[in-house]
mmCIF file of C-alpha atoms in Angstrom:
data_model
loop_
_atom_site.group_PDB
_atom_site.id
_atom_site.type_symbol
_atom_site.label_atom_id
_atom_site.label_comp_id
_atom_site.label_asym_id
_atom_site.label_seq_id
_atom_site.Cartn_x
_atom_site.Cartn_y
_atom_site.Cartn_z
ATOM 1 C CA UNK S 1 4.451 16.470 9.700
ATOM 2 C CA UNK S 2 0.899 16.218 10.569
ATOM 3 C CA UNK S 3 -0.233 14.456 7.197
ATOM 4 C CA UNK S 4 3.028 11.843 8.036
ATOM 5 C CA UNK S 5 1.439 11.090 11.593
ATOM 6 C CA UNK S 6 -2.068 9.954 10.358
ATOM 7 C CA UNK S 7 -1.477 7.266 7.832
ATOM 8 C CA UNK S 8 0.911 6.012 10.740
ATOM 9 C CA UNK S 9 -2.271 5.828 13.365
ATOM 10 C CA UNK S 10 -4.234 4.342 10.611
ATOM 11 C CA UNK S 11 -1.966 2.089 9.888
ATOM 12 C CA UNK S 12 -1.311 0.690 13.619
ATOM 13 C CA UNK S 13 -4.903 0.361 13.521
ATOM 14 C CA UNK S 14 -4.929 -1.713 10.483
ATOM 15 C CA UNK S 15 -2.583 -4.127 11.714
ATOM 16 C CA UNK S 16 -4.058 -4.510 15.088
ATOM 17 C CA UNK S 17 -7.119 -5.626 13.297
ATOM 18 C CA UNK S 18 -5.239 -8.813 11.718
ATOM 19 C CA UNK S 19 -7.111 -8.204 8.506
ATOM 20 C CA UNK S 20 -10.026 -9.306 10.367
ATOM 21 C CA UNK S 21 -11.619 -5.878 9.594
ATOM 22 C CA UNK S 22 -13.593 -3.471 11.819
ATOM 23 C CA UNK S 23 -14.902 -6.178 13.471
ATOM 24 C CA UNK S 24 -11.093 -7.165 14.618
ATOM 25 C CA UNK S 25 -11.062 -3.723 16.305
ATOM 26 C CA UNK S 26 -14.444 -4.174 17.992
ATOM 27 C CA UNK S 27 -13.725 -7.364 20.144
ATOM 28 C CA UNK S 28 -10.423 -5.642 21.455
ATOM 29 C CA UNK S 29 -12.550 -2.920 22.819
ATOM 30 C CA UNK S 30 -15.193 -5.168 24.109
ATOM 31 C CA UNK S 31 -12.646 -6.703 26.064
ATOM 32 C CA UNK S 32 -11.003 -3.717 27.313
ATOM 33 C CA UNK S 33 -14.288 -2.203 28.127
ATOM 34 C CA UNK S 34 -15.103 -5.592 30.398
ATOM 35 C CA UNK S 35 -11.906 -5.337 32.062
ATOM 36 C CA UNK S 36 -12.250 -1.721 33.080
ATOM 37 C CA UNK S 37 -15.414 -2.317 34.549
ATOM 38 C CA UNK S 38 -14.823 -5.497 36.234
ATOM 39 C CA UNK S 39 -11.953 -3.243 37.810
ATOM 40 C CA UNK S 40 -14.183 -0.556 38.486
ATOM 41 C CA UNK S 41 -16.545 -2.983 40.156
ATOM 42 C CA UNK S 42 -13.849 -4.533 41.937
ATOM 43 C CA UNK S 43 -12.694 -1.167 43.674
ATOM 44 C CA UNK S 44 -15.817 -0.197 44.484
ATOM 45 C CA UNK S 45 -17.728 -3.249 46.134
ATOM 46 C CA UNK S 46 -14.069 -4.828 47.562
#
């Protein structure tokens, strides 16, 4: 069960990237990582 589950993460992964590669993956978390901290800055200076 355990070896099913991780070519299924990898795979989500994959396809998330658009076949743009790792660097696919890296803008989604530079814009996740903005909007946490523009919420985290919002909260705390509001």
């Amino acid at each position: 069960m355990a070896d099913e589950q991780k070519p299924r993460k990898v795979g989500v992964y994959d396809g998330s990237d658009g076949g743009a590669g790792s660097s696919g993956m890296n803008w989604m978390w530079i814009i996740i990582g903005l909007i946490v901290v523009a919420i985290v800055l919002y909260l705390l200076f509001r």
